[in-house]
PDB file of C-alpha atoms in Angstrom:
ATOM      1  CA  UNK L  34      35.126  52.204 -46.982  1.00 51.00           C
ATOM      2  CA  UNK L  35      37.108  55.367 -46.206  1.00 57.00           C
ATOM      3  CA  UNK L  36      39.714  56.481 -47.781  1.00 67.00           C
ATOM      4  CA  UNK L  37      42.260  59.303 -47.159  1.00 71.00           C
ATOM      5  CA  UNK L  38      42.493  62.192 -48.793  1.00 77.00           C
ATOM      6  CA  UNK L  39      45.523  61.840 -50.835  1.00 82.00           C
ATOM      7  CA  UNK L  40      45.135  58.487 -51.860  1.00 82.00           C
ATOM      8  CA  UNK L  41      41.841  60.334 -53.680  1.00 80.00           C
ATOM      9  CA  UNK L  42      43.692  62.885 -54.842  1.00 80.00           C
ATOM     10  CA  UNK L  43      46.386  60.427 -56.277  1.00 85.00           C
ATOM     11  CA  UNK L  44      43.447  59.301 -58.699  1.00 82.00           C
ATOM     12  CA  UNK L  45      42.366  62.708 -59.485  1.00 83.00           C
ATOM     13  CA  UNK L  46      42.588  63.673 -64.016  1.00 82.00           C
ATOM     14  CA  UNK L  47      43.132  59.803 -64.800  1.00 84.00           C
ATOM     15  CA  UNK L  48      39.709  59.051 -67.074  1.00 87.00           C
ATOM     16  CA  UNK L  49      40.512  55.537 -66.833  1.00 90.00           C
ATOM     17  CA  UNK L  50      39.382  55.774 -63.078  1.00 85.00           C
ATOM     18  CA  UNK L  51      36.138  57.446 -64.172  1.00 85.00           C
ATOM     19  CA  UNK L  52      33.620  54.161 -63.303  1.00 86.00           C
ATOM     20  CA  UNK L  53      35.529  53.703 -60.103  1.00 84.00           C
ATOM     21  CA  UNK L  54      35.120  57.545 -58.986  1.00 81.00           C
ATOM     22  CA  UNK L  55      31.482  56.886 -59.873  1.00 80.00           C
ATOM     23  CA  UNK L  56      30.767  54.063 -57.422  1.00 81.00           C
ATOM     24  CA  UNK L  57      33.028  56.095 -54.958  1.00 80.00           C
ATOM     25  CA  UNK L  58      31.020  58.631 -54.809  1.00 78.00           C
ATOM     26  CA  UNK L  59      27.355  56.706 -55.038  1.00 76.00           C
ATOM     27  CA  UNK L  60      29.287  54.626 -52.112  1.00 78.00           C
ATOM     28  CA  UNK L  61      29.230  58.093 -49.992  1.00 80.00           C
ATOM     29  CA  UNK L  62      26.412  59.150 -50.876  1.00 79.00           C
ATOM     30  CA  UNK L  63      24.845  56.479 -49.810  1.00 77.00           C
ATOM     31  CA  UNK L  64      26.811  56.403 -46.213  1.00 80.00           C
ATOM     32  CA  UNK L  65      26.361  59.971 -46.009  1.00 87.00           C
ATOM     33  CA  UNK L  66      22.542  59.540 -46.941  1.00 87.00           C
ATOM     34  CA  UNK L  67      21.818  56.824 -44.016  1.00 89.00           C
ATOM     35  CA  UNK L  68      23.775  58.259 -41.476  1.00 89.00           C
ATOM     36  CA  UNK L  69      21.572  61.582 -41.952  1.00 89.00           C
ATOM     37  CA  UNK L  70      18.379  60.169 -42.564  1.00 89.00           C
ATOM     38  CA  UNK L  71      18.262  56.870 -40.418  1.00 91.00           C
ATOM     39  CA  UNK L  72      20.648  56.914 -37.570  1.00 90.00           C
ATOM     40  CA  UNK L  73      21.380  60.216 -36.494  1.00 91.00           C
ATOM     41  CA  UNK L  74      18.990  60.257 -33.552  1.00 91.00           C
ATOM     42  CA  UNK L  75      16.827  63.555 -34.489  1.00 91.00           C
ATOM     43  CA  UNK L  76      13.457  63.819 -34.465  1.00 91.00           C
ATOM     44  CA  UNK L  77      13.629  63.405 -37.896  1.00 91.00           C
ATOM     45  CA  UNK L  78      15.229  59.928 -38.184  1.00 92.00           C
ATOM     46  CA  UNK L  79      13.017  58.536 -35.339  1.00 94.00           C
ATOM     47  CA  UNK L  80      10.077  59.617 -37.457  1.00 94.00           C
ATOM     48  CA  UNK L  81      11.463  57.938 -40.762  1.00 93.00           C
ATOM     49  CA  UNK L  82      13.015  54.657 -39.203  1.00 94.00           C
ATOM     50  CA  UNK L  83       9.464  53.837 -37.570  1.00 94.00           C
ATOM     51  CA  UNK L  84       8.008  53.950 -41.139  1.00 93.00           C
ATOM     52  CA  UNK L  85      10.557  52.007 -42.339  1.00 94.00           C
ATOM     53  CA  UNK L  86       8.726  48.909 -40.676  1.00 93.00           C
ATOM     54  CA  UNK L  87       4.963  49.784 -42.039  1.00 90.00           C
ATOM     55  CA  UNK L  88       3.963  48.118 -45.236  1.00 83.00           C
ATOM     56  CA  UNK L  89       5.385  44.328 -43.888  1.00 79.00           C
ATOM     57  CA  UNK L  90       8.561  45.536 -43.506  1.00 83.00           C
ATOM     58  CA  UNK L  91       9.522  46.361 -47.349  1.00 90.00           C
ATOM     59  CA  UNK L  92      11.290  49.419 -46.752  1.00 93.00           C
ATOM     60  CA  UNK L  93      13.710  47.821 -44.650  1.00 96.00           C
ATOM     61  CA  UNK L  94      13.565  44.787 -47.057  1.00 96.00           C
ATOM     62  CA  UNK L  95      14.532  47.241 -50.160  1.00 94.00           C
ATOM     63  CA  UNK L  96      17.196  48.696 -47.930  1.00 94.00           C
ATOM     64  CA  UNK L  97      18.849  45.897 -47.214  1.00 95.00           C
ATOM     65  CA  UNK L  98      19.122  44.610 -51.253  1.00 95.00           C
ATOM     66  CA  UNK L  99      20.254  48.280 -51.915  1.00 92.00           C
ATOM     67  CA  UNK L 100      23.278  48.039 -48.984  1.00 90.00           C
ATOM     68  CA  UNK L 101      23.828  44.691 -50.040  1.00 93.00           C
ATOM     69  CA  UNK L 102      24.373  44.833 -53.365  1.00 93.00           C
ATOM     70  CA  UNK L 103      25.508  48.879 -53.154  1.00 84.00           C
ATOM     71  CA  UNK L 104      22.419  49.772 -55.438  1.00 88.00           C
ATOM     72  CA  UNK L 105      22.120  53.854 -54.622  1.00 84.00           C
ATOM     73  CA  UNK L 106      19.116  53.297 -56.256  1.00 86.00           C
ATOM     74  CA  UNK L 107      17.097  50.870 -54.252  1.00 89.00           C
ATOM     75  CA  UNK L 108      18.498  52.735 -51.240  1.00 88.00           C
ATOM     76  CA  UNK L 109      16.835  56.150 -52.542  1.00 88.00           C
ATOM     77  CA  UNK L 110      13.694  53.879 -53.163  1.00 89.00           C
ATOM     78  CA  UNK L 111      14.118  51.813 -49.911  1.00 91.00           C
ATOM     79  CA  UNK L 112      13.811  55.871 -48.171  1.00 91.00           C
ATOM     80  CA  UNK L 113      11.376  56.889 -50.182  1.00 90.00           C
ATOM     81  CA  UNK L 114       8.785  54.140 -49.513  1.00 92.00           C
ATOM     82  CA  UNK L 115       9.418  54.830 -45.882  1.00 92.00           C
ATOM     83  CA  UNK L 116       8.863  57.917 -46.184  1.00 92.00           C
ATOM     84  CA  UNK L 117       5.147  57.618 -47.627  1.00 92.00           C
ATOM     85  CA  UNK L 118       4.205  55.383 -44.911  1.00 91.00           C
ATOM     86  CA  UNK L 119       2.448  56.066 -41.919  1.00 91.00           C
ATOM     87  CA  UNK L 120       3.902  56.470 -38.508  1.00 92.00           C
ATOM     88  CA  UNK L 121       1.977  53.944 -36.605  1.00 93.00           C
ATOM     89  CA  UNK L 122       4.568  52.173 -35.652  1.00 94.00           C
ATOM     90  CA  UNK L 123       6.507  54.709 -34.003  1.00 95.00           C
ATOM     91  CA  UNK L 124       4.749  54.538 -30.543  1.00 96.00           C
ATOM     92  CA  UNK L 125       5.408  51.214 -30.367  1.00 97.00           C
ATOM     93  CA  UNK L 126       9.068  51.185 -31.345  1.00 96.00           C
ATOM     94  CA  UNK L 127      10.290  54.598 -29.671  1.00 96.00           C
ATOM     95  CA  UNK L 128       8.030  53.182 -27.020  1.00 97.00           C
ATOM     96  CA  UNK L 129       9.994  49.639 -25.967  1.00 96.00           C
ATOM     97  CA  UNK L 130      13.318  51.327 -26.483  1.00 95.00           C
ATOM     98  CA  UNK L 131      12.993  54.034 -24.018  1.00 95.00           C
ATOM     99  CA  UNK L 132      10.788  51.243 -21.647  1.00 95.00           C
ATOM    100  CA  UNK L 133      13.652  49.013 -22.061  1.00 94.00           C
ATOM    101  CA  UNK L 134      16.640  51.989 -21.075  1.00 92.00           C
ATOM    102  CA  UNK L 135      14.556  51.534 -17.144  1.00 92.00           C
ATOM    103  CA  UNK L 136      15.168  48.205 -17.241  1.00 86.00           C
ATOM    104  CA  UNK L 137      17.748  47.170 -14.870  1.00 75.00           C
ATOM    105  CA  UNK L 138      16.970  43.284 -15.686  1.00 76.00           C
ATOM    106  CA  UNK L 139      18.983  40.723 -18.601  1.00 82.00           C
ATOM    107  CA  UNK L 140      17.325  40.846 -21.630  1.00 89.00           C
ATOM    108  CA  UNK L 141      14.724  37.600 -22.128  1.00 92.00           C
ATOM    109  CA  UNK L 142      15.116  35.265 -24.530  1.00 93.00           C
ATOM    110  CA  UNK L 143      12.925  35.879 -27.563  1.00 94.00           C
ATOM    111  CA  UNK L 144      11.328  32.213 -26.872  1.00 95.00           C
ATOM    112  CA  UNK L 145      10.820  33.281 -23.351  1.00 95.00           C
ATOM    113  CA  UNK L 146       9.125  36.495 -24.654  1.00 95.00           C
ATOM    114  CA  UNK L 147       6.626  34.655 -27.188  1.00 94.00           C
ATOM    115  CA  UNK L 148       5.813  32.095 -24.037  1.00 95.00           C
ATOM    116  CA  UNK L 149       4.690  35.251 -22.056  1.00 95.00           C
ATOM    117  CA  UNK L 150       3.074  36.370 -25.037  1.00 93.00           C
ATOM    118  CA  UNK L 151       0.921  32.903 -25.437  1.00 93.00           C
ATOM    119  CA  UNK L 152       0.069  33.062 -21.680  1.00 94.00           C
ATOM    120  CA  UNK L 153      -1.202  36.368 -21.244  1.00 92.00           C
ATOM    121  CA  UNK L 154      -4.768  36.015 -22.330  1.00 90.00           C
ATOM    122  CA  UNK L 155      -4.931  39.630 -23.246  1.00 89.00           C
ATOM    123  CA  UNK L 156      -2.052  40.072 -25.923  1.00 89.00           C
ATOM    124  CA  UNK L 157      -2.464  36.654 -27.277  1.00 88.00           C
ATOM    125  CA  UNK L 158      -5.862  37.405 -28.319  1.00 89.00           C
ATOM    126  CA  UNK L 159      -5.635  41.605 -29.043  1.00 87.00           C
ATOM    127  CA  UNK L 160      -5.810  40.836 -32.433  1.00 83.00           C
ATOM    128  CA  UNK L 161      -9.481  39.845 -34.345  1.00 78.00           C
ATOM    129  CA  UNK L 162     -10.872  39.032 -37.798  1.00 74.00           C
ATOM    130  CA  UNK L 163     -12.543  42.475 -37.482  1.00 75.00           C
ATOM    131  CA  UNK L 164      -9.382  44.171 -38.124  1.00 72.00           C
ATOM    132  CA  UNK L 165      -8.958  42.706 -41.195  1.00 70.00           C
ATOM    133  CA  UNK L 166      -8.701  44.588 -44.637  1.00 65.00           C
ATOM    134  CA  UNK L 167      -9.733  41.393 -46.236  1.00 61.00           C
ATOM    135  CA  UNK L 168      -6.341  41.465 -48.071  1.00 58.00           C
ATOM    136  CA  UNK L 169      -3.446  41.254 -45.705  1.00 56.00           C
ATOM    137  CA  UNK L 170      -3.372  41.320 -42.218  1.00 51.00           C
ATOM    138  CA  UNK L 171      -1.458  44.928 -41.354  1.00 57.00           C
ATOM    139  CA  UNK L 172      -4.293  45.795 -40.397  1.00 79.00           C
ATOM    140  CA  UNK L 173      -4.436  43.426 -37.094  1.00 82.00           C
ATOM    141  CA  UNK L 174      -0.782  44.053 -36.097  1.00 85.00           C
ATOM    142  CA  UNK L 175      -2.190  48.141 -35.927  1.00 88.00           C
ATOM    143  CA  UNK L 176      -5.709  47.928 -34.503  1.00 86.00           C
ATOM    144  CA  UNK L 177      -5.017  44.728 -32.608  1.00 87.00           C
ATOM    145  CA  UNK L 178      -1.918  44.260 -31.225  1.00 89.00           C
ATOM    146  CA  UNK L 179      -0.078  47.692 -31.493  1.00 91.00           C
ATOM    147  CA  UNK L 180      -3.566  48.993 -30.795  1.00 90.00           C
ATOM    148  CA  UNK L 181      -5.533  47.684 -27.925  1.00 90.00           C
ATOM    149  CA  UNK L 182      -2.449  45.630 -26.825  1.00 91.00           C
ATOM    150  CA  UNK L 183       0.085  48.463 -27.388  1.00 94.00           C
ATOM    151  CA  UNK L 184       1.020  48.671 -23.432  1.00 95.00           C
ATOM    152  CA  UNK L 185       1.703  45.117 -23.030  1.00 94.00           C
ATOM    153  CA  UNK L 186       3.482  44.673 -26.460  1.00 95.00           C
ATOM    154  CA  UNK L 187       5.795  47.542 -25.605  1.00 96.00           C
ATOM    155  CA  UNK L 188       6.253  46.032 -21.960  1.00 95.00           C
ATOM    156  CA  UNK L 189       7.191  42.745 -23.468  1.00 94.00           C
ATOM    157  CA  UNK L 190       9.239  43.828 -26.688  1.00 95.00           C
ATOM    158  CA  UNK L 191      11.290  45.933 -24.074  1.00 96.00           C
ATOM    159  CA  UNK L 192      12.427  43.182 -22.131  1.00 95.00           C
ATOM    160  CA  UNK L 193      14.599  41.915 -25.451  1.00 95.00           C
ATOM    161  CA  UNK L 194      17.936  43.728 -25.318  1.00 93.00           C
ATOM    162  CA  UNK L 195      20.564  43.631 -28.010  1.00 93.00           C
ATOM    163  CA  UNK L 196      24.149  45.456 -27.415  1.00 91.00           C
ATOM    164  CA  UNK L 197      27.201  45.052 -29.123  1.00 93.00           C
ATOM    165  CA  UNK L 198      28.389  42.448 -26.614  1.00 93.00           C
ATOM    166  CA  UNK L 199      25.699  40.219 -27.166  1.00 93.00           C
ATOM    167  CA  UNK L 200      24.724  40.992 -30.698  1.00 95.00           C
ATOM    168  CA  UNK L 201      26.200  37.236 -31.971  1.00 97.00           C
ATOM    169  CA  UNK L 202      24.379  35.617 -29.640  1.00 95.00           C
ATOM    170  CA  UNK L 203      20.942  37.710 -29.870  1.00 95.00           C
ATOM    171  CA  UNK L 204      21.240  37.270 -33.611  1.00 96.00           C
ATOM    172  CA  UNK L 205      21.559  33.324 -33.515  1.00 96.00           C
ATOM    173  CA  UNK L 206      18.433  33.206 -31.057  1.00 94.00           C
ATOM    174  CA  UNK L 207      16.341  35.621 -33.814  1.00 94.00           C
ATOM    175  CA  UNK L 208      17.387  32.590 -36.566  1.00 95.00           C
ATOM    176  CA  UNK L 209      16.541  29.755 -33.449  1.00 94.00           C
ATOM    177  CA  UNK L 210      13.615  31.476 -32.557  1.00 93.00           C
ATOM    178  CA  UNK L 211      12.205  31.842 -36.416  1.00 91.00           C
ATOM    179  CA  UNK L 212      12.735  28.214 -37.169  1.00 85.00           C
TER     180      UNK L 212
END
């Protein structure tokens, strides 16, 4: 939330205020921290929002709770995690968005995209037991499908276009799609 500068000023030397100012300013710094960090478009941002995805997604997972629930603190960790991570995901992502800016065509529907994605033989089976850690399977989306699929994954992922307009409608298709 923003707020003017007198109406701060108007609560400025009244101690009684004091937690209030607190999560106002934890509240901005955690705006002001995003905004720089995540989704200002530098080189910088591009690096760290790709690495936000490694590791099953728990950076993004951790942001969310911190945003949520205005926890500075799971934000700073949410950041931090991503920023330990590798970057293997960043050829893929920066990949299908600027494959999907040449795109003159509607977006698919994310059913339509996963029915492309079980009939080409080559994506549907990029992935292999061999990729395995023997723990989790990170290591298949990396080797296997962001790795000897990575073309095709990017081609398809950048045929699913969300804008403002249609973000209501894209959003109720992810939930369809998941079920």
């Amino acid at each position: 939330m923003h707020y003017n500068t007198e109406y701060i000023v108007s609560y400025l030397g009244h101690e009684r205020h004091y937690h209030s100012f607190v999560d106002f300013f934890q509240q901005e710094i955690a705006a002001t921290v995003l905004n720089e960090y995540l989704f200002s478009r530098s080189h910088l941002t591009d690096d760290l929002l790709a690495r936000m995805y490694v590791g099953y997604s728990h950076p993004l997972i951790h942001l969310g709770f911190g945003i949520e629930f205005e926890q500075p603190v799971l934000v700073a960790e949410a950041l931090t995690q991503g920023a330990v991570h590798p970057d293997w995901m960043k050829r893929f992502l920066l990949g299908a968005e600027k494959a999907a800016k040449t795109k003159g065509n509607p977006s698919k529907t994310l059913i339509d995209l996963l029915s492309d994605i079980n009939m080409d033989p080559f994506l549907s089976m990029a992935s292999s037991l061999r990729d395995s850690d023997g723990l989790m399977d990170g290591n298949k989306l990396q080797y296997g499908i962001l790795g000897r699929g990575a073309e095709a994954a990017i081609d398809l992922s950048s045929q699913f276009m969300i804008s403002v307009e249609n973000l209501d409608q894209k959003t109720a298709e992810m939930i369809g799609a998941a079920a």
